[in-house]
Amino acid sequence: MANDKILGLSGSLRSHSYCTAVLKTIQESALTGVELTIHSLADIPLYNQDEDGDRSPASIKALREAIRQSDGIIMISPEYNHGMSGVLKNALDWASRPYGASSLAGKPVLTMTTSPAFTGGVRAQTQMNETLLSIQAWPVPRAQTVIGSIHEKIRDDRLVDEVTLGFIKNGVVALQGEIVRVRNHVTR
Ligand code: FNR
């Protein structure tokens, strides 16, 4: 069986981002049947409908194609002022187009948030799932992965909290289950 191709998107551009550190840890965890590629959002311009369509920027075409080629997505964001980061929202706005033909439509997505606060970015995650539903993506129905006190769980840009990592690994298994459902055209 071929590995599931998972695309990792981080809503933080910070070089020592906790969100990106979590993605890198998953990538290095050698999960069964998973091939995780992290796609940086650093070169995504601000959304401008005038620039969309056939003439959309190369970085946007690359993002849309990376989403299209993936079997599923792990999307992780910090919480900024009780919402997802502008970086991620902006990328989702680009990815949502063309209207009715988004590469995200029907795509299984496992959402996660992190924060140094004990609330773990839960408000941002609610917003992420709401936005994904509007694009008709397929958020994994599961207990939310909100990682509070993240600064105490990261060392050398990697997640070192085994309990949190175990919960995340179960989330990835759930994502793989949704990928199978989509592949087999199972509706819910
Ligand atoms: C924050 N932070 C934050 N945290 C939180 O739990 N709720 C919030 O509403 C906010 N708001 C917020 C706004 C802005 C502009 C910044 C810069 C930060 C803290 C944030 O969670 C923290 O900086 C994370 O470490 C950012 O994620 P990365 O960059 O480590 O992935």
XYZ file of C-alpha atoms in Angstrom, residues 78-145:
68
model
C -1.333 29.911 16.543
C -4.184 31.930 18.010
C -3.908 35.624 17.223
C -6.492 37.784 18.977
C -8.879 34.857 19.355
C -8.715 33.883 15.685
C -6.464 31.896 13.370
C -3.390 33.747 12.099
C -3.865 36.095 9.157
C -1.199 34.078 7.356
C -3.363 30.973 7.422
C -6.691 32.732 6.762
C -5.157 34.489 3.780
C -3.822 31.196 2.394
C -7.228 29.565 2.888
C -8.898 32.408 0.996
C -6.601 31.778 -1.978
C -7.048 28.012 -1.703
C -10.832 28.397 -1.590
C -10.854 29.618 -5.188
C -11.863 29.010 -7.957
C -15.337 29.122 -6.448
C -16.947 25.702 -6.651
C -13.672 24.071 -7.718
C -11.387 24.540 -4.699
C -8.612 21.980 -4.282
C -9.676 21.874 -0.629
C -13.223 20.713 -1.357
C -13.733 17.197 -0.012
C -10.176 17.121 1.364
C -9.782 15.599 4.851
C -8.140 18.126 7.198
C -6.875 17.592 10.731
C -6.799 20.947 12.503
C -4.626 21.802 15.503
C -3.773 24.909 17.470
C -1.101 25.776 19.988
C -0.625 28.553 22.504
C 1.494 29.334 25.534
C -1.870 29.970 27.233
C -3.698 27.004 28.783
C -6.566 27.600 26.318
C -4.338 26.223 23.536
C -5.812 28.361 20.778
C -9.234 26.720 20.990
C -11.024 29.817 19.662
C -8.779 29.911 16.606
C -9.481 26.278 15.927
C -13.226 26.804 15.971
C -12.702 29.510 13.373
C -10.475 27.246 11.248
C -13.096 24.512 11.175
C -15.820 27.023 10.330
C -13.781 28.370 7.422
C -12.981 24.846 6.210
C -16.661 23.957 6.238
C -17.443 27.012 4.117
C -14.914 25.712 1.559
C -16.541 22.259 1.812
C -13.337 20.686 3.046
C -13.665 17.672 5.337
C -12.498 18.486 8.893
C -11.736 15.300 10.819
C -14.545 14.784 13.359
C -12.588 14.256 16.551
C -11.828 15.752 19.946
C -9.935 18.955 19.201
C -6.146 18.968 19.329
